[in-house]
């Protein structure tokens, strides 16, 4: 006679208390959010440094292409201005590269490494969940056997079921405790972990902009007409354009 | 026998009944579960809303509280410290300069606070009050702060002059520490830089409130407007600062050397020297008109390289602006690592918010209006001269044909005139065009440089307000990077440990869920060899000798032999689902399967033969007790049931009694009976399926069941 298989139901005894479960959920949620945010920051930082490098290279190209155009060769003062600009741009690009290298080492790489922990952590949480399911299943089995009348075969089955249950219960409890211990610790560790990164980010920019100020103050004194506001610049430009437009050769017939 | 059947029948009926009633219960409880789930998600939503409201409240408090602290600090500085400084002998030079504009800033701050204090900050309408107060004061805030920021350089200069005299500076620091003992201040700029920082902080503070405010909140639109206003304020304040800088610096008449040089640009002389390019062009196009006008060629040559230069420059500028936009789009200040209480991430956020939301956008706008737009206009103007030059060439060719004739027809006269007109026009105006265009480009270079200077100046002023707050900012560059890099390395090591811990303790391979292919393999191997022979590969095996197998971690195999042909017990012959070969025994762990159904209870039929010689015991297929285990357990064999010995060759057992299995088969090799030794020391046969395995800690070496 075949045995009617038991329905795998929920055990009557609460295995994990609601508060513990809720705490677990909360801690895990915090970690999941941390995972998302770290990944996002990593992606944004990478895109930002790529754009930064490209911008700097584009600036170098502006002055380099002008310098290589024969236009500038013929007037010494013009050549001097363009050469000075080109030198400044190349120096800024070098500083920019250094800045990006430092950011790569102290910010982007650590961000990536930090993200690398989450797959293991998520797997561990999954395993705990599986262990919990196994535990619940075997627990309900034991409970079912416990409810039945105590005769020989039933006792044996109960005994077997209890034997089966024990390692699974221990496994779950070990995993559960481990995660309850590790998760908050890991979450807390983010503060000390990222502190140097943020300071480095700021410092790298301070250095870069300090250099930029030095280089471009000097250059501006050399090649810019002093004392102009933006409105004045615009007016001068507009005046030149008007003069150009006034030429007959410009009018398109 | 009949009794046994009847009792089991009853038992199954009881179970059936229970089953049905259970299923009835289950349908009801399914509904209850769904209802519970709905309630739970509503609860969670409400909890999340509650949390967001709390965070919004905290952000609002932060803005108000920090304003209060800020004002208090400024008061300590401008009242207490100032009066102490005034009493110093000899009197400090330029002391008043330090406090020139601070009164206005303090006044507008206290007005803001008094507006905010009209309502308690816990009230729901407070957000409305906050936004209204800020907006109503925004023009006064702008007026006060713009003067302060434009003048701040002077403050730095004065303070630096004090720092030159050590004794004086020490005295000043002493006064500072005495007036504000609870704050870690060691300079005047600690206080005096606060307005610079404060005005730049408003956008971030307001945006933080905005982040935690639902769009359906009645004050949301107003909040949005306030945040945008705070950014616009900063833009205009910076612009004013620049304006004042320029005005102040150039009040004296500067020798406008560059301007002179630009205006003296002589397109004629340049043109002559660039004539060779024009020749090159004609050479390439294969056109060599008989009439060679050197002067014209020179101008045309100049025009060609000018045109080329403008087009390339415009392209480069557009590429530059493209990457600038890309940079602006990656909002790295928008992360939320729940570290808003920590100094360095907050500083980073404030700096980056300033950079991305008004400092760089201003730079971009200036780039577009002062460089890109005029350059586009210039490019458009190239068309006219270009067409005219082409037309002239056509006419020239026509003209060449009729040139030598002594008498020209009416039409031929017209052709000649057209050519001459165009030629003269171009000769007159092309150099003018070339010169003006070149002057424009030259001026743009200066503008480009000045814009970079202004950008750097804005950032420098911003950084000043943070210098005091960061723990390692006093370190010299090389020391700083040394610290940063070693800190990063340390952290990486710690992270590695965490990862390792998590993986080791929690990811023991035995408890891995089986993939469908592994399940198939398991079934195949179990069917073929029995579940007692199933082992799992603990770590990847790469075979080195002939007949060695390559096995992946977690793979399931069945043991065929626990030694190789030479008797080496470290090399086991295994079946890996069709492939057969050797694998190291150290990497194989016994795999135990969990059974869904309870094992059938052995029906014990009394052996027909009572004489004792021949044993029959009818047992349904015996299976070893299945267990799912975590660690490598040691199995203690125990009696699963009471067994009463029916002869000398058997031994009685009580349920739960531990035994030692001497031989898992009887004298005839029948595995249905096992020879065991009981605790009492008695030895005898018992039915094999009456024995159960019980896992115990620690595996003694060499134990094989």
mmCIF file of C-alpha atoms in Angstrom, chain B residues 7-350:
data_model
loop_
_atom_site.group_PDB
_atom_site.id
_atom_site.type_symbol
_atom_site.label_atom_id
_atom_site.label_comp_id
_atom_site.label_asym_id
_atom_site.label_seq_id
_atom_site.Cartn_x
_atom_site.Cartn_y
_atom_site.Cartn_z
ATOM 1 C CA UNK B 7 -4.416 -1.283 11.304
ATOM 2 C CA UNK B 8 -2.523 0.215 8.452
ATOM 3 C CA UNK B 9 -5.768 0.591 6.535
ATOM 4 C CA UNK B 10 -7.291 2.446 9.436
ATOM 5 C CA UNK B 11 -4.240 4.575 9.677
ATOM 6 C CA UNK B 12 -4.416 5.535 6.051
ATOM 7 C CA UNK B 13 -8.123 6.310 6.363
ATOM 8 C CA UNK B 14 -7.388 8.535 9.283
ATOM 9 C CA UNK B 15 -4.766 10.247 7.239
ATOM 10 C CA UNK B 16 -7.108 10.621 4.299
ATOM 11 C CA UNK B 17 -9.664 12.222 6.516
ATOM 12 C CA UNK B 18 -7.092 14.551 7.953
ATOM 13 C CA UNK B 19 -5.883 15.294 4.462
ATOM 14 C CA UNK B 20 -9.300 16.347 3.263
ATOM 15 C CA UNK B 21 -10.049 18.399 6.280
ATOM 16 C CA UNK B 22 -6.661 19.948 5.937
ATOM 17 C CA UNK B 23 -7.315 20.843 2.348
ATOM 18 C CA UNK B 24 -10.567 22.410 3.433
ATOM 19 C CA UNK B 25 -8.664 24.419 5.960
ATOM 20 C CA UNK B 26 -6.118 25.243 3.380
ATOM 21 C CA UNK B 27 -8.560 26.865 0.983
ATOM 22 C CA UNK B 28 -9.765 29.075 3.749
ATOM 23 C CA UNK B 29 -6.275 29.892 4.880
ATOM 24 C CA UNK B 30 -5.223 30.686 1.319
ATOM 25 C CA UNK B 31 -7.723 33.491 1.302
ATOM 26 C CA UNK B 32 -6.562 34.558 4.693
ATOM 27 C CA UNK B 33 -2.976 34.548 3.468
ATOM 28 C CA UNK B 34 -3.862 36.755 0.522
ATOM 29 C CA UNK B 35 -5.695 39.131 2.801
ATOM 30 C CA UNK B 36 -2.753 39.150 5.142
ATOM 31 C CA UNK B 37 -0.391 39.848 2.247
ATOM 32 C CA UNK B 38 -2.504 42.791 1.167
ATOM 33 C CA UNK B 39 -2.574 44.152 4.680
ATOM 34 C CA UNK B 40 1.146 43.651 4.972
ATOM 35 C CA UNK B 41 1.959 45.552 1.772
ATOM 36 C CA UNK B 42 -0.326 48.390 2.859
ATOM 37 C CA UNK B 43 1.503 48.451 6.175
ATOM 38 C CA UNK B 44 4.832 48.516 4.388
ATOM 39 C CA UNK B 45 3.712 51.369 2.158
ATOM 40 C CA UNK B 46 2.578 53.315 5.151
ATOM 41 C CA UNK B 47 5.857 52.587 6.911
ATOM 42 C CA UNK B 48 7.844 53.759 3.892
ATOM 43 C CA UNK B 49 5.805 56.952 3.706
ATOM 44 C CA UNK B 50 6.384 57.468 7.396
ATOM 45 C CA UNK B 51 10.123 57.057 6.909
ATOM 46 C CA UNK B 52 10.168 59.510 4.018
ATOM 47 C CA UNK B 53 8.212 62.005 6.072
ATOM 48 C CA UNK B 54 10.695 61.592 8.892
ATOM 49 C CA UNK B 55 13.614 62.157 6.560
ATOM 50 C CA UNK B 56 11.958 65.212 5.121
ATOM 51 C CA UNK B 57 11.423 66.548 8.606
ATOM 52 C CA UNK B 58 15.057 65.880 9.484
ATOM 53 C CA UNK B 59 16.206 67.713 6.354
ATOM 54 C CA UNK B 60 14.021 70.678 7.198
ATOM 55 C CA UNK B 61 15.345 70.723 10.743
ATOM 56 C CA UNK B 62 18.873 70.550 9.371
ATOM 57 C CA UNK B 63 18.335 73.670 7.295
ATOM 58 C CA UNK B 64 16.852 75.638 10.180
ATOM 59 C CA UNK B 65 19.262 74.414 12.819
ATOM 60 C CA UNK B 66 22.321 74.943 10.662
ATOM 61 C CA UNK B 67 21.178 78.491 9.880
ATOM 62 C CA UNK B 68 20.937 79.155 13.603
ATOM 63 C CA UNK B 69 24.403 77.752 14.276
ATOM 64 C CA UNK B 70 25.796 79.694 11.367
ATOM 65 C CA UNK B 71 24.401 82.970 12.619
ATOM 66 C CA UNK B 72 25.673 82.258 16.093
ATOM 67 C CA UNK B 73 29.169 81.613 14.782
ATOM 68 C CA UNK B 74 29.133 84.831 12.812
ATOM 69 C CA UNK B 75 27.995 86.705 15.893
ATOM 70 C CA UNK B 76 30.763 85.239 18.017
ATOM 71 C CA UNK B 77 33.231 86.315 15.392
ATOM 72 C CA UNK B 78 31.984 89.782 14.640
ATOM 73 C CA UNK B 79 31.153 90.694 18.208
ATOM 74 C CA UNK B 80 33.268 88.771 20.705
ATOM 75 C CA UNK B 81 36.373 88.135 18.695
ATOM 76 C CA UNK B 82 36.279 91.511 17.054
ATOM 77 C CA UNK B 83 36.083 93.398 20.319
ATOM 78 C CA UNK B 84 38.968 91.383 21.749
ATOM 79 C CA UNK B 85 41.003 92.031 18.636
ATOM 80 C CA UNK B 86 40.271 95.730 18.835
ATOM 81 C CA UNK B 87 41.865 95.850 22.245
ATOM 82 C CA UNK B 88 45.168 94.485 21.041
ATOM 83 C CA UNK B 89 48.190 96.727 21.287
ATOM 84 C CA UNK B 90 49.648 97.788 18.947
ATOM 85 C CA UNK B 91 46.320 98.087 17.137
ATOM 86 C CA UNK B 92 45.829 95.704 14.251
ATOM 87 C CA UNK B 93 46.074 97.190 10.797
ATOM 88 C CA UNK B 94 43.102 96.850 8.493
ATOM 89 C CA UNK B 95 40.984 95.137 11.126
ATOM 90 C CA UNK B 96 37.839 96.835 9.872
ATOM 91 C CA UNK B 97 38.331 95.403 6.429
ATOM 92 C CA UNK B 98 37.697 91.960 7.811
ATOM 93 C CA UNK B 99 34.231 92.910 8.977
ATOM 94 C CA UNK B 100 33.171 95.224 6.195
ATOM 95 C CA UNK B 101 30.267 93.237 4.810
ATOM 96 C CA UNK B 102 29.580 90.752 7.538
ATOM 97 C CA UNK B 103 26.886 92.897 9.148
ATOM 98 C CA UNK B 104 24.667 92.708 6.087
ATOM 99 C CA UNK B 105 25.034 88.973 5.862
ATOM 100 C CA UNK B 106 24.182 88.544 9.530
ATOM 101 C CA UNK B 107 21.214 90.823 9.195
ATOM 102 C CA UNK B 108 19.657 88.910 6.344
ATOM 103 C CA UNK B 109 20.313 85.627 8.138
ATOM 104 C CA UNK B 110 18.584 86.797 11.298
ATOM 105 C CA UNK B 111 15.654 88.076 9.246
ATOM 106 C CA UNK B 112 15.350 84.664 7.651
ATOM 107 C CA UNK B 113 15.402 83.008 11.050
ATOM 108 C CA UNK B 114 12.779 85.319 12.481
ATOM 109 C CA UNK B 115 10.509 84.531 9.533
ATOM 110 C CA UNK B 116 11.070 80.845 10.103
ATOM 111 C CA UNK B 117 10.439 81.144 13.816
ATOM 112 C CA UNK B 118 6.913 82.379 13.255
ATOM 113 C CA UNK B 119 5.864 78.764 12.923
ATOM 114 C CA UNK B 120 7.045 75.690 14.803
ATOM 115 C CA UNK B 121 9.108 73.567 12.468
ATOM 116 C CA UNK B 122 7.199 70.391 13.267
ATOM 117 C CA UNK B 123 3.996 71.640 11.674
ATOM 118 C CA UNK B 124 3.065 70.325 8.229
ATOM 119 C CA UNK B 125 2.694 73.858 6.866
ATOM 120 C CA UNK B 126 6.224 74.694 7.876
ATOM 121 C CA UNK B 127 7.649 73.739 4.506
ATOM 122 C CA UNK B 128 5.440 76.360 2.914
ATOM 123 C CA UNK B 129 6.669 78.931 5.425
ATOM 124 C CA UNK B 130 10.267 77.961 4.762
ATOM 125 C CA UNK B 131 9.959 78.355 1.008
ATOM 126 C CA UNK B 132 8.016 81.600 1.239
ATOM 127 C CA UNK B 133 10.546 83.086 3.669
ATOM 128 C CA UNK B 134 13.477 82.142 1.500
ATOM 129 C CA UNK B 135 11.877 83.415 -1.681
ATOM 130 C CA UNK B 136 10.789 86.683 -0.135
ATOM 131 C CA UNK B 137 14.300 87.349 1.084
ATOM 132 C CA UNK B 138 16.096 86.077 -2.005
ATOM 133 C CA UNK B 139 16.935 89.460 -3.484
ATOM 134 C CA UNK B 140 18.221 90.700 -0.128
ATOM 135 C CA UNK B 141 20.237 87.533 0.277
ATOM 136 C CA UNK B 142 21.715 88.121 -3.152
ATOM 137 C CA UNK B 143 22.549 91.719 -2.363
ATOM 138 C CA UNK B 144 24.263 90.878 0.931
ATOM 139 C CA UNK B 145 26.193 87.835 -0.227
ATOM 140 C CA UNK B 146 27.381 89.182 -3.532
ATOM 141 C CA UNK B 147 29.242 92.009 -1.891
ATOM 142 C CA UNK B 148 30.671 89.673 0.706
ATOM 143 C CA UNK B 149 31.898 87.134 -1.820
ATOM 144 C CA UNK B 150 33.264 89.722 -4.212
ATOM 145 C CA UNK B 151 35.234 91.178 -1.340
ATOM 146 C CA UNK B 152 36.383 87.920 0.227
ATOM 147 C CA UNK B 153 39.814 87.992 -1.420
ATOM 148 C CA UNK B 154 40.627 91.098 0.554
ATOM 149 C CA UNK B 155 39.814 89.267 3.768
ATOM 150 C CA UNK B 156 42.269 86.507 2.857
ATOM 151 C CA UNK B 157 44.938 89.073 2.078
ATOM 152 C CA UNK B 158 44.510 90.813 5.441
ATOM 153 C CA UNK B 159 44.566 87.555 7.367
ATOM 154 C CA UNK B 160 47.710 86.443 5.567
ATOM 155 C CA UNK B 161 49.392 89.672 6.534
ATOM 156 C CA UNK B 162 48.642 88.885 10.184
ATOM 157 C CA UNK B 163 50.047 85.390 9.800
ATOM 158 C CA UNK B 164 53.403 86.843 8.823
ATOM 159 C CA UNK B 165 54.041 87.991 12.362
ATOM 160 C CA UNK B 166 54.196 84.905 14.516
ATOM 161 C CA UNK B 167 53.705 86.493 17.925
ATOM 162 C CA UNK B 168 50.739 88.486 16.717
ATOM 163 C CA UNK B 169 49.174 85.461 15.093
ATOM 164 C CA UNK B 170 49.557 83.348 18.201
ATOM 165 C CA UNK B 171 47.782 86.059 20.159
ATOM 166 C CA UNK B 172 44.964 86.115 17.651
ATOM 167 C CA UNK B 173 44.586 82.346 17.813
ATOM 168 C CA UNK B 174 44.478 82.508 21.575
ATOM 169 C CA UNK B 175 41.649 85.044 21.425
ATOM 170 C CA UNK B 176 39.772 82.885 18.962
ATOM 171 C CA UNK B 177 40.058 79.795 21.103
ATOM 172 C CA UNK B 178 39.003 81.696 24.189
ATOM 173 C CA UNK B 179 35.939 83.159 22.519
ATOM 174 C CA UNK B 180 34.781 79.954 20.948
ATOM 175 C CA UNK B 181 36.147 77.063 22.963
ATOM 176 C CA UNK B 182 33.601 74.526 21.758
ATOM 177 C CA UNK B 183 34.601 74.939 18.138
ATOM 178 C CA UNK B 184 37.870 73.681 16.681
ATOM 179 C CA UNK B 185 38.859 77.005 15.136
ATOM 180 C CA UNK B 186 42.420 78.137 14.667
ATOM 181 C CA UNK B 187 42.063 81.047 12.276
ATOM 182 C CA UNK B 188 39.853 84.001 11.547
ATOM 183 C CA UNK B 189 38.987 82.616 8.160
ATOM 184 C CA UNK B 190 37.356 79.661 9.901
ATOM 185 C CA UNK B 191 34.513 82.032 10.719
ATOM 186 C CA UNK B 192 34.887 84.526 7.913
ATOM 187 C CA UNK B 193 34.655 81.897 5.197
ATOM 188 C CA UNK B 194 31.295 80.690 6.492
ATOM 189 C CA UNK B 195 29.137 82.970 4.340
ATOM 190 C CA UNK B 196 30.980 81.697 1.266
ATOM 191 C CA UNK B 197 30.096 78.200 2.298
ATOM 192 C CA UNK B 198 26.596 78.956 3.483
ATOM 193 C CA UNK B 199 25.313 80.447 0.252
ATOM 194 C CA UNK B 200 26.602 77.430 -1.654
ATOM 195 C CA UNK B 201 24.954 75.093 0.830
ATOM 196 C CA UNK B 202 21.399 76.275 0.320
ATOM 197 C CA UNK B 203 20.917 74.383 -2.979
ATOM 198 C CA UNK B 204 21.988 71.075 -1.466
ATOM 199 C CA UNK B 205 19.929 71.566 1.692
ATOM 200 C CA UNK B 206 16.843 72.414 -0.334
ATOM 201 C CA UNK B 207 17.413 69.580 -2.776
ATOM 202 C CA UNK B 208 17.718 67.134 0.097
ATOM 203 C CA UNK B 209 14.317 68.234 1.386
ATOM 204 C CA UNK B 210 13.008 67.933 -2.143
ATOM 205 C CA UNK B 211 14.336 64.395 -2.426
ATOM 206 C CA UNK B 212 12.234 63.256 0.504
ATOM 207 C CA UNK B 213 9.119 65.179 -0.479
ATOM 208 C CA UNK B 214 6.411 63.501 -2.435
ATOM 209 C CA UNK B 215 5.321 65.243 -5.642
ATOM 210 C CA UNK B 216 1.771 65.267 -4.320
ATOM 211 C CA UNK B 217 2.794 67.398 -1.354
ATOM 212 C CA UNK B 218 1.014 70.773 -1.518
ATOM 213 C CA UNK B 219 4.286 72.666 -1.168
ATOM 214 C CA UNK B 220 6.225 70.599 -3.702
ATOM 215 C CA UNK B 221 6.086 73.062 -6.586
ATOM 216 C CA UNK B 222 7.048 75.885 -4.279
ATOM 217 C CA UNK B 223 9.950 73.856 -2.951
ATOM 218 C CA UNK B 224 11.140 73.175 -6.463
ATOM 219 C CA UNK B 225 11.018 76.872 -7.245
ATOM 220 C CA UNK B 226 12.947 77.685 -4.084
ATOM 221 C CA UNK B 227 15.687 75.179 -4.903
ATOM 222 C CA UNK B 228 16.057 76.594 -8.416
ATOM 223 C CA UNK B 229 16.137 80.104 -7.013
ATOM 224 C CA UNK B 230 18.975 79.156 -4.688
ATOM 225 C CA UNK B 231 20.984 77.948 -7.672
ATOM 226 C CA UNK B 232 20.223 81.072 -9.693
ATOM 227 C CA UNK B 233 21.322 83.134 -6.692
ATOM 228 C CA UNK B 234 24.687 81.453 -6.716
ATOM 229 C CA UNK B 235 25.085 81.983 -10.451
ATOM 230 C CA UNK B 236 24.397 85.677 -10.194
ATOM 231 C CA UNK B 237 26.572 86.126 -7.113
ATOM 232 C CA UNK B 238 29.484 84.510 -8.940
ATOM 233 C CA UNK B 239 28.896 86.621 -12.003
ATOM 234 C CA UNK B 240 28.928 89.754 -9.887
ATOM 235 C CA UNK B 241 32.137 88.661 -8.250
ATOM 236 C CA UNK B 242 33.734 88.331 -11.664
ATOM 237 C CA UNK B 243 32.388 91.660 -12.749
ATOM 238 C CA UNK B 244 33.850 93.371 -9.705
ATOM 239 C CA UNK B 245 37.183 91.641 -10.168
ATOM 240 C CA UNK B 246 37.485 92.886 -13.685
ATOM 241 C CA UNK B 247 36.322 96.374 -12.825
ATOM 242 C CA UNK B 248 38.655 96.673 -9.844
ATOM 243 C CA UNK B 249 41.686 95.227 -11.511
ATOM 244 C CA UNK B 250 41.543 97.420 -14.562
ATOM 245 C CA UNK B 251 40.568 100.685 -13.007
ATOM 246 C CA UNK B 252 44.083 101.823 -13.718
ATOM 247 C CA UNK B 253 44.829 102.285 -17.393
ATOM 248 C CA UNK B 254 46.501 99.077 -18.482
ATOM 249 C CA UNK B 255 48.738 98.967 -21.463
ATOM 250 C CA UNK B 256 46.457 97.139 -23.820
ATOM 251 C CA UNK B 257 49.325 95.504 -25.608
ATOM 252 C CA UNK B 258 47.388 92.582 -26.900
ATOM 253 C CA UNK B 259 44.564 94.719 -28.156
ATOM 254 C CA UNK B 260 47.031 96.871 -30.062
ATOM 255 C CA UNK B 261 48.691 93.867 -31.528
ATOM 256 C CA UNK B 262 45.413 92.431 -32.672
ATOM 257 C CA UNK B 263 44.348 95.656 -34.239
ATOM 258 C CA UNK B 264 47.630 96.085 -35.991
ATOM 259 C CA UNK B 265 47.317 92.787 -37.735
ATOM 260 C CA UNK B 266 48.402 93.345 -41.322
ATOM 261 C CA UNK B 267 46.565 91.045 -43.617
ATOM 262 C CA UNK B 268 48.495 92.299 -46.601
ATOM 263 C CA UNK B 269 51.844 91.162 -45.336
ATOM 264 C CA UNK B 270 50.441 87.889 -44.149
ATOM 265 C CA UNK B 271 48.762 87.357 -47.473
ATOM 266 C CA UNK B 272 51.933 87.718 -49.465
ATOM 267 C CA UNK B 273 53.657 85.091 -47.400
ATOM 268 C CA UNK B 274 50.857 82.614 -47.794
ATOM 269 C CA UNK B 275 50.768 82.876 -51.549
ATOM 270 C CA UNK B 276 52.354 79.530 -51.983
ATOM 271 C CA UNK B 277 49.282 77.792 -50.658
ATOM 272 C CA UNK B 278 47.194 79.330 -53.317
ATOM 273 C CA UNK B 279 49.567 78.018 -55.926
ATOM 274 C CA UNK B 280 49.367 74.610 -54.348
ATOM 275 C CA UNK B 281 45.643 74.673 -54.621
ATOM 276 C CA UNK B 282 45.672 75.680 -58.254
ATOM 277 C CA UNK B 283 48.225 73.005 -58.968
ATOM 278 C CA UNK B 284 45.971 70.402 -57.396
ATOM 279 C CA UNK B 285 42.932 71.489 -59.291
ATOM 280 C CA UNK B 286 44.907 71.526 -62.522
ATOM 281 C CA UNK B 287 43.886 75.045 -63.263
ATOM 282 C CA UNK B 288 46.674 77.285 -64.325
ATOM 283 C CA UNK B 289 45.269 80.418 -65.755
ATOM 284 C CA UNK B 290 47.497 82.387 -68.026
ATOM 285 C CA UNK B 291 46.979 85.513 -66.071
ATOM 286 C CA UNK B 292 48.693 85.157 -62.808
ATOM 287 C CA UNK B 293 47.876 87.792 -60.310
ATOM 288 C CA UNK B 294 50.256 87.303 -57.477
ATOM 289 C CA UNK B 295 48.617 89.669 -55.120
ATOM 290 C CA UNK B 296 45.249 88.098 -55.607
ATOM 291 C CA UNK B 297 46.685 84.642 -55.183
ATOM 292 C CA UNK B 298 48.167 85.655 -51.905
ATOM 293 C CA UNK B 299 44.836 86.891 -50.565
ATOM 294 C CA UNK B 300 43.040 83.871 -51.863
ATOM 295 C CA UNK B 301 45.607 81.606 -50.262
ATOM 296 C CA UNK B 302 45.093 83.349 -46.971
ATOM 297 C CA UNK B 303 41.359 83.002 -47.322
ATOM 298 C CA UNK B 304 41.677 79.283 -47.944
ATOM 299 C CA UNK B 305 43.646 78.531 -44.849
ATOM 300 C CA UNK B 306 41.453 80.894 -42.859
ATOM 301 C CA UNK B 307 38.362 79.043 -44.004
ATOM 302 C CA UNK B 308 39.947 75.715 -43.159
ATOM 303 C CA UNK B 309 41.021 77.021 -39.758
ATOM 304 C CA UNK B 310 37.553 78.309 -38.913
ATOM 305 C CA UNK B 311 35.836 75.071 -39.892
ATOM 306 C CA UNK B 312 38.256 72.945 -37.882
ATOM 307 C CA UNK B 313 38.028 75.279 -34.899
ATOM 308 C CA UNK B 314 34.259 75.174 -34.952
ATOM 309 C CA UNK B 315 34.263 71.394 -35.118
ATOM 310 C CA UNK B 316 36.682 71.185 -32.194
ATOM 311 C CA UNK B 317 34.663 73.625 -30.128
ATOM 312 C CA UNK B 318 31.529 71.593 -30.759
ATOM 313 C CA UNK B 319 33.277 68.395 -29.704
ATOM 314 C CA UNK B 320 34.440 70.150 -26.567
ATOM 315 C CA UNK B 321 30.920 71.286 -25.743
ATOM 316 C CA UNK B 322 29.612 67.784 -26.370
ATOM 317 C CA UNK B 323 31.944 66.258 -23.803
ATOM 318 C CA UNK B 324 31.207 69.091 -21.385
ATOM 319 C CA UNK B 325 27.526 68.258 -21.637
ATOM 320 C CA UNK B 326 28.257 64.583 -21.069
ATOM 321 C CA UNK B 327 30.205 65.493 -17.965
ATOM 322 C CA UNK B 328 27.331 67.599 -16.692
ATOM 323 C CA UNK B 329 24.936 64.722 -17.237
ATOM 324 C CA UNK B 330 26.654 62.242 -14.908
ATOM 325 C CA UNK B 331 25.331 63.479 -11.644
ATOM 326 C CA UNK B 332 27.802 61.865 -9.312
ATOM 327 C CA UNK B 333 26.527 63.980 -6.430
ATOM 328 C CA UNK B 334 23.205 62.156 -6.422
ATOM 329 C CA UNK B 335 24.274 58.991 -4.650
ATOM 330 C CA UNK B 336 22.816 57.992 -1.312
ATOM 331 C CA UNK B 337 25.047 55.699 0.687
ATOM 332 C CA UNK B 338 23.270 56.712 3.864
ATOM 333 C CA UNK B 339 26.358 58.654 4.885
ATOM 334 C CA UNK B 340 24.821 62.060 5.265
ATOM 335 C CA UNK B 341 26.285 62.422 8.719
ATOM 336 C CA UNK B 342 29.845 62.076 7.508
ATOM 337 C CA UNK B 343 31.939 65.116 6.651
ATOM 338 C CA UNK B 344 33.749 63.993 3.533
ATOM 339 C CA UNK B 345 30.816 62.681 1.497
ATOM 340 C CA UNK B 346 28.779 65.770 2.373
ATOM 341 C CA UNK B 347 31.634 68.049 1.364
ATOM 342 C CA UNK B 348 31.996 66.135 -1.863
ATOM 343 C CA UNK B 349 28.289 66.446 -2.532
ATOM 344 C CA UNK B 350 28.306 70.174 -1.889
#
